[in-house]
């Protein structure tokens, strides 16, 4: 009999035709909202908790703590509950109410801070006090290895090895790092495209980190091109995905879609896969769809 964790991964890969400006290019969206916790972060959360348990890093009575902008926290809260582990999550106070309530529904304690950087500082301080283990998605190899073992192979399989470009928003960078590793091993010519926000843009799930907070798992050599996306473009495309293609997703997915569509318009031919990292119902209390 299957458990909930057996349904992490193997998400649908669907072709978008109405928003695609180029009939010679296939534009494929990988719908990570179909994971049981509703986002791509289920993959990394499962990998990090499973790895820590197997290595004996979670001692009896110890709690997990993690800084998150939302989706990782939800995934960790869900999976920690399945393992019977207590967890505290800290996140920016501008996170949507749906995210906080979902984490609390899974039994997590949630602490709100001013920014994601201050959330990371808070988590570090709690670990220093003792009794907590931080999985540290920003530096944990289990984060990107989840995508090396699952996301990359799924994309290669479902495109019959014909993928030419992979587009992903960059936050912790786990998705793009692990997927790049796998796809480049199969075909070094596959182009890896990362999305960052333009200066002054605030896009949940996409970051341009200050140097001191740059994720330790990030390796710039694994990304061929970085495309910048504005907050306005990410918002517009999230709305267009829902209205035109029936894909209901958040703002970072809108950013990745905007970059993928721009890229499609520049190519003579190709197969572009981009990550739709979560579902739009996590943003209904924000002005994303207002």
CSV table of N, CA and C in Angstrom, one decimal, residues 82-181:
chain,number,residue,atom,x,y,z
A,82,UNK,N,4.9,13.4,9.4
A,82,UNK,CA,4.9,12.0,9.1
A,82,UNK,C,6.0,11.2,9.8
A,83,UNK,N,7.1,11.9,10.0
A,83,UNK,CA,8.2,11.3,10.8
A,83,UNK,C,8.1,11.4,12.3
A,84,UNK,N,7.0,12.1,12.7
A,84,UNK,CA,6.8,12.4,14.2
A,84,UNK,C,7.8,13.3,14.8
A,85,UNK,N,8.3,14.3,14.0
A,85,UNK,CA,9.3,15.2,14.5
A,85,UNK,C,8.7,16.6,14.7
A,86,UNK,N,9.0,17.3,15.8
A,86,UNK,CA,8.5,18.6,16.0
A,86,UNK,C,9.4,19.6,15.1
A,87,UNK,N,8.7,20.7,14.7
A,87,UNK,CA,9.4,21.6,13.8
A,87,UNK,C,8.9,23.0,14.1
A,88,UNK,N,9.9,24.0,14.0
A,88,UNK,CA,9.6,25.4,14.1
A,88,UNK,C,10.1,26.0,12.8
A,89,UNK,N,9.3,26.9,12.3
A,89,UNK,CA,9.6,27.6,11.0
A,89,UNK,C,9.5,29.1,11.2
A,90,UNK,N,10.5,29.7,10.6
A,90,UNK,CA,10.5,31.2,10.7
A,90,UNK,C,10.5,31.8,9.3
A,91,UNK,N,9.8,32.8,9.1
A,91,UNK,CA,9.6,33.3,7.7
A,91,UNK,C,9.3,34.8,7.7
A,92,UNK,N,9.4,35.5,6.6
A,92,UNK,CA,9.1,36.9,6.5
A,92,UNK,C,7.6,37.2,6.8
A,93,UNK,N,7.4,38.4,7.5
A,93,UNK,CA,6.0,38.7,7.9
A,93,UNK,C,5.1,39.1,6.7
A,94,UNK,N,5.7,39.3,5.5
A,94,UNK,CA,4.9,39.6,4.4
A,94,UNK,C,4.4,38.3,3.6
A,95,UNK,N,4.7,37.2,4.2
A,95,UNK,CA,4.3,35.9,3.7
A,95,UNK,C,2.7,35.8,3.7
A,96,UNK,N,2.1,35.2,2.8
A,96,UNK,CA,0.7,35.2,2.7
A,96,UNK,C,0.1,34.4,3.9
A,97,UNK,N,-1.1,34.8,4.4
A,97,UNK,CA,-1.7,34.1,5.5
A,97,UNK,C,-2.0,32.6,5.2
A,98,UNK,N,-2.2,32.3,4.0
A,98,UNK,CA,-2.5,30.9,3.6
A,98,UNK,C,-1.3,30.0,4.0
A,99,UNK,N,-0.1,30.5,3.8
A,99,UNK,CA,1.1,29.8,4.0
A,99,UNK,C,1.3,29.5,5.5
A,100,UNK,N,1.1,30.6,6.3
A,100,UNK,CA,1.2,30.4,7.8
A,100,UNK,C,0.2,29.4,8.3
A,101,UNK,N,-1.0,29.6,7.9
A,101,UNK,CA,-2.1,28.7,8.4
A,101,UNK,C,-1.9,27.2,8.0
A,102,UNK,N,-1.3,27.0,6.8
A,102,UNK,CA,-1.1,25.7,6.3
A,102,UNK,C,0.0,25.0,7.2
A,103,UNK,N,1.1,25.8,7.4
A,103,UNK,CA,2.1,25.2,8.3
A,103,UNK,C,1.6,24.9,9.7
A,104,UNK,N,0.8,25.8,10.2
A,104,UNK,CA,0.2,25.6,11.6
A,104,UNK,C,-0.8,24.4,11.5
A,105,UNK,N,-1.4,24.2,10.4
A,105,UNK,CA,-2.4,23.1,10.3
A,105,UNK,C,-1.6,21.7,10.4
A,106,UNK,N,-0.4,21.7,9.9
A,106,UNK,CA,0.5,20.5,10.1
A,106,UNK,C,1.1,20.4,11.4
A,107,UNK,N,0.9,21.3,12.3
A,107,UNK,CA,1.4,21.3,13.7
A,107,UNK,C,2.7,22.0,13.9
A,108,UNK,N,3.1,22.8,12.9
A,108,UNK,CA,4.4,23.5,13.1
A,108,UNK,C,4.2,24.8,13.9
A,109,UNK,N,5.2,25.2,14.6
A,109,UNK,CA,5.3,26.5,15.2
A,109,UNK,C,5.9,27.5,14.2
A,110,UNK,N,5.2,28.7,14.1
A,110,UNK,CA,5.6,29.6,13.0
A,110,UNK,C,6.0,30.9,13.7
A,111,UNK,N,7.2,31.4,13.4
A,111,UNK,CA,7.7,32.7,13.9
A,111,UNK,C,7.9,33.6,12.7
A,112,UNK,N,7.4,34.8,12.7
A,112,UNK,CA,7.5,35.8,11.6
A,112,UNK,C,8.6,36.8,11.9
A,113,UNK,N,9.4,37.1,10.9
A,113,UNK,CA,10.4,38.1,11.1
A,113,UNK,C,10.3,39.2,10.0
A,114,UNK,N,11.2,40.2,10.0
A,114,UNK,CA,11.0,41.3,9.0
A,114,UNK,C,11.3,40.8,7.6
A,115,UNK,N,12.4,40.0,7.4
A,115,UNK,CA,12.8,39.6,6.1
A,115,UNK,C,13.3,38.1,6.1
A,116,UNK,N,13.5,37.6,4.9
A,116,UNK,CA,14.0,36.2,4.9
A,116,UNK,C,15.5,36.2,5.5
A,117,UNK,N,16.2,37.2,5.3
A,117,UNK,CA,17.6,37.2,5.9
A,117,UNK,C,17.5,37.2,7.4
A,118,UNK,N,16.6,38.0,8.0
A,118,UNK,CA,16.4,38.0,9.5
A,118,UNK,C,15.9,36.6,9.9
A,119,UNK,N,15.1,36.0,9.1
A,119,UNK,CA,14.6,34.7,9.5
A,119,UNK,C,15.7,33.7,9.5
A,120,UNK,N,16.7,33.8,8.6
A,120,UNK,CA,17.8,32.9,8.6
A,120,UNK,C,18.7,33.2,9.8
A,121,UNK,N,18.8,34.5,10.2
A,121,UNK,CA,19.6,34.8,11.4
A,121,UNK,C,18.9,34.2,12.6
A,122,UNK,N,17.6,34.3,12.7
A,122,UNK,CA,16.9,33.8,13.9
A,122,UNK,C,17.1,32.3,14.0
A,123,UNK,N,17.0,31.6,12.9
A,123,UNK,CA,17.2,30.1,12.9
A,123,UNK,C,18.6,29.8,13.4
A,124,UNK,N,19.6,30.5,12.9
A,124,UNK,CA,21.0,30.3,13.3
A,124,UNK,C,21.1,30.5,14.8
A,125,UNK,N,20.5,31.5,15.4
A,125,UNK,CA,20.6,31.8,16.8
A,125,UNK,C,19.9,30.7,17.6
A,126,UNK,N,18.8,30.1,17.2
A,126,UNK,CA,18.2,29.0,17.9
A,126,UNK,C,19.0,27.8,17.9
A,127,UNK,N,19.6,27.5,16.8
A,127,UNK,CA,20.5,26.3,16.7
A,127,UNK,C,21.7,26.5,17.7
A,128,UNK,N,22.2,27.7,17.8
A,128,UNK,CA,23.3,28.0,18.7
A,128,UNK,C,22.9,27.8,20.2
A,129,UNK,N,21.7,28.0,20.5
A,129,UNK,CA,21.2,27.8,21.8
A,129,UNK,C,21.1,26.3,22.2
A,130,UNK,N,21.0,25.4,21.2
A,130,UNK,CA,21.0,24.0,21.5
A,130,UNK,C,19.6,23.4,21.4
A,131,UNK,N,19.5,22.1,21.1
A,131,UNK,CA,18.2,21.4,21.0
A,131,UNK,C,17.5,21.5,19.7
A,132,UNK,N,18.1,22.2,18.7
A,132,UNK,CA,17.5,22.3,17.4
A,132,UNK,C,18.5,21.8,16.4
A,133,UNK,N,17.9,21.2,15.3
A,133,UNK,CA,18.7,20.9,14.1
A,133,UNK,C,18.1,21.7,13.0
A,134,UNK,N,19.0,22.4,12.3
A,134,UNK,CA,18.6,23.2,11.1
A,134,UNK,C,19.0,22.4,9.9
A,135,UNK,N,18.1,22.0,9.0
A,135,UNK,CA,18.4,21.3,7.8
A,135,UNK,C,19.2,22.1,6.8
A,136,UNK,N,18.9,23.4,6.9
A,136,UNK,CA,19.6,24.5,6.1
A,136,UNK,C,19.5,24.2,4.6
A,137,UNK,N,18.4,24.4,4.0
A,137,UNK,CA,18.1,24.2,2.6
A,137,UNK,C,19.1,25.0,1.7
A,138,UNK,N,19.7,26.1,2.3
A,138,UNK,CA,20.6,26.9,1.5
A,138,UNK,C,22.0,26.3,1.3
A,139,UNK,N,22.3,25.3,2.2
A,139,UNK,CA,23.7,24.7,2.1
A,139,UNK,C,23.6,23.2,2.2
A,140,UNK,N,22.5,22.6,2.1
A,140,UNK,CA,22.3,21.1,2.3
A,140,UNK,C,22.4,20.4,0.9
A,141,UNK,N,23.3,19.5,0.7
A,141,UNK,CA,23.4,18.8,-0.6
A,141,UNK,C,22.1,18.0,-0.9
A,142,UNK,N,21.4,17.6,0.2
A,142,UNK,CA,20.2,16.8,0.0
A,142,UNK,C,19.2,17.6,-0.8
A,143,UNK,N,19.2,18.9,-0.7
A,143,UNK,CA,18.3,19.8,-1.4
A,143,UNK,C,18.5,19.5,-2.9
A,144,UNK,N,19.7,19.8,-3.5
A,144,UNK,CA,19.8,19.7,-4.9
A,144,UNK,C,19.8,18.2,-5.4
A,145,UNK,N,20.3,17.3,-4.5
A,145,UNK,CA,20.3,15.9,-4.9
A,145,UNK,C,18.9,15.4,-5.1
A,146,UNK,N,17.9,15.9,-4.5
A,146,UNK,CA,16.5,15.5,-4.7
A,146,UNK,C,16.2,15.7,-6.2
A,147,UNK,N,16.7,16.8,-6.8
A,147,UNK,CA,16.3,17.1,-8.2
A,147,UNK,C,17.2,16.4,-9.1
A,148,UNK,N,18.5,16.1,-8.7
A,148,UNK,CA,19.3,15.2,-9.5
A,148,UNK,C,18.7,13.8,-9.6
A,149,UNK,N,18.1,13.4,-8.5
A,149,UNK,CA,17.5,12.0,-8.5
A,149,UNK,C,16.1,11.9,-9.1
A,150,UNK,N,15.4,13.1,-9.1
A,150,UNK,CA,14.0,13.0,-9.6
A,150,UNK,C,13.6,14.0,-10.7
A,151,UNK,N,13.7,15.2,-10.4
A,151,UNK,CA,13.2,16.2,-11.4
A,151,UNK,C,14.0,16.1,-12.7
A,152,UNK,N,15.3,16.0,-12.7
A,152,UNK,CA,16.0,15.9,-13.9
A,152,UNK,C,15.7,14.6,-14.7
A,153,UNK,N,15.7,13.5,-14.1
A,153,UNK,CA,15.3,12.2,-14.8
A,153,UNK,C,13.9,12.3,-15.3
A,154,UNK,N,13.0,12.9,-14.6
A,154,UNK,CA,11.6,12.9,-15.1
A,154,UNK,C,11.5,13.8,-16.4
A,155,UNK,N,12.2,14.9,-16.4
A,155,UNK,CA,12.2,15.8,-17.6
A,155,UNK,C,12.8,15.1,-18.8
A,156,UNK,N,13.9,14.4,-18.5
A,156,UNK,CA,14.6,13.7,-19.6
A,156,UNK,C,13.7,12.6,-20.1
A,157,UNK,N,13.1,11.8,-19.2
A,157,UNK,CA,12.2,10.7,-19.6
A,157,UNK,C,11.0,11.3,-20.4
A,158,UNK,N,10.3,12.3,-19.9
A,158,UNK,CA,9.1,12.8,-20.4
A,158,UNK,C,9.2,13.6,-21.7
A,159,UNK,N,10.4,14.0,-22.0
A,159,UNK,CA,10.7,14.7,-23.3
A,159,UNK,C,11.4,13.7,-24.3
A,160,UNK,N,11.5,12.5,-23.9
A,160,UNK,CA,12.3,11.5,-24.7
A,160,UNK,C,13.7,12.0,-25.0
A,161,UNK,N,14.3,12.7,-24.1
A,161,UNK,CA,15.6,13.2,-24.3
A,161,UNK,C,15.8,14.3,-25.2
A,162,UNK,N,14.7,15.0,-25.6
A,162,UNK,CA,14.7,16.0,-26.6
A,162,UNK,C,14.7,17.4,-26.0
A,163,UNK,N,14.7,17.6,-24.6
A,163,UNK,CA,14.8,18.9,-24.0
A,163,UNK,C,16.1,19.6,-24.4
A,164,UNK,N,15.9,20.9,-24.8
A,164,UNK,CA,17.0,21.7,-25.2
A,164,UNK,C,17.3,22.8,-24.2
A,165,UNK,N,16.3,23.3,-23.5
A,165,UNK,CA,16.4,24.4,-22.5
A,165,UNK,C,15.6,24.1,-21.3
A,166,UNK,N,16.2,24.3,-20.1
A,166,UNK,CA,15.5,24.2,-18.8
A,166,UNK,C,15.5,25.6,-18.2
A,167,UNK,N,14.3,26.0,-17.8
A,167,UNK,CA,14.2,27.4,-17.2
A,167,UNK,C,13.6,27.2,-15.8
A,168,UNK,N,14.3,27.8,-14.8
A,168,UNK,CA,13.8,27.7,-13.4
A,168,UNK,C,14.1,29.1,-12.7
A,169,UNK,N,13.1,29.4,-11.8
A,169,UNK,CA,13.4,30.5,-10.9
A,169,UNK,C,14.5,30.1,-9.9
A,170,UNK,N,15.2,31.1,-9.4
A,170,UNK,CA,16.3,30.8,-8.5
A,170,UNK,C,16.0,31.4,-7.1
A,171,UNK,N,15.9,30.5,-6.1
A,171,UNK,CA,15.7,31.0,-4.7
A,171,UNK,C,16.8,30.4,-3.9
A,172,UNK,N,16.5,29.2,-3.3
A,172,UNK,CA,17.6,28.4,-2.7
A,172,UNK,C,18.6,27.9,-3.8
A,173,UNK,N,18.1,27.8,-5.0
A,173,UNK,CA,18.8,27.3,-6.2
A,173,UNK,C,18.9,25.8,-6.2
A,174,UNK,N,18.3,25.1,-5.3
A,174,UNK,CA,18.3,23.6,-5.3
A,174,UNK,C,17.8,23.0,-6.5
A,175,UNK,N,16.6,23.5,-7.0
A,175,UNK,CA,16.0,22.9,-8.2
A,175,UNK,C,16.9,23.0,-9.4
A,176,UNK,N,17.4,24.2,-9.7
A,176,UNK,CA,18.2,24.4,-10.9
A,176,UNK,C,19.6,23.7,-10.8
A,177,UNK,N,20.2,23.7,-9.6
A,177,UNK,CA,21.4,23.0,-9.4
A,177,UNK,C,21.3,21.5,-9.7
A,178,UNK,N,20.4,20.8,-9.0
A,178,UNK,CA,20.3,19.4,-9.2
A,178,UNK,C,19.8,19.0,-10.6
A,179,UNK,N,18.9,19.7,-11.1
A,179,UNK,CA,18.3,19.4,-12.5
A,179,UNK,C,19.4,19.6,-13.5
A,180,UNK,N,20.2,20.7,-13.4
A,180,UNK,CA,21.3,21.0,-14.3
A,180,UNK,C,22.3,19.9,-14.3
A,181,UNK,N,22.7,19.4,-13.1
A,181,UNK,CA,23.6,18.3,-13.0
A,181,UNK,C,23.2,17.1,-13.8
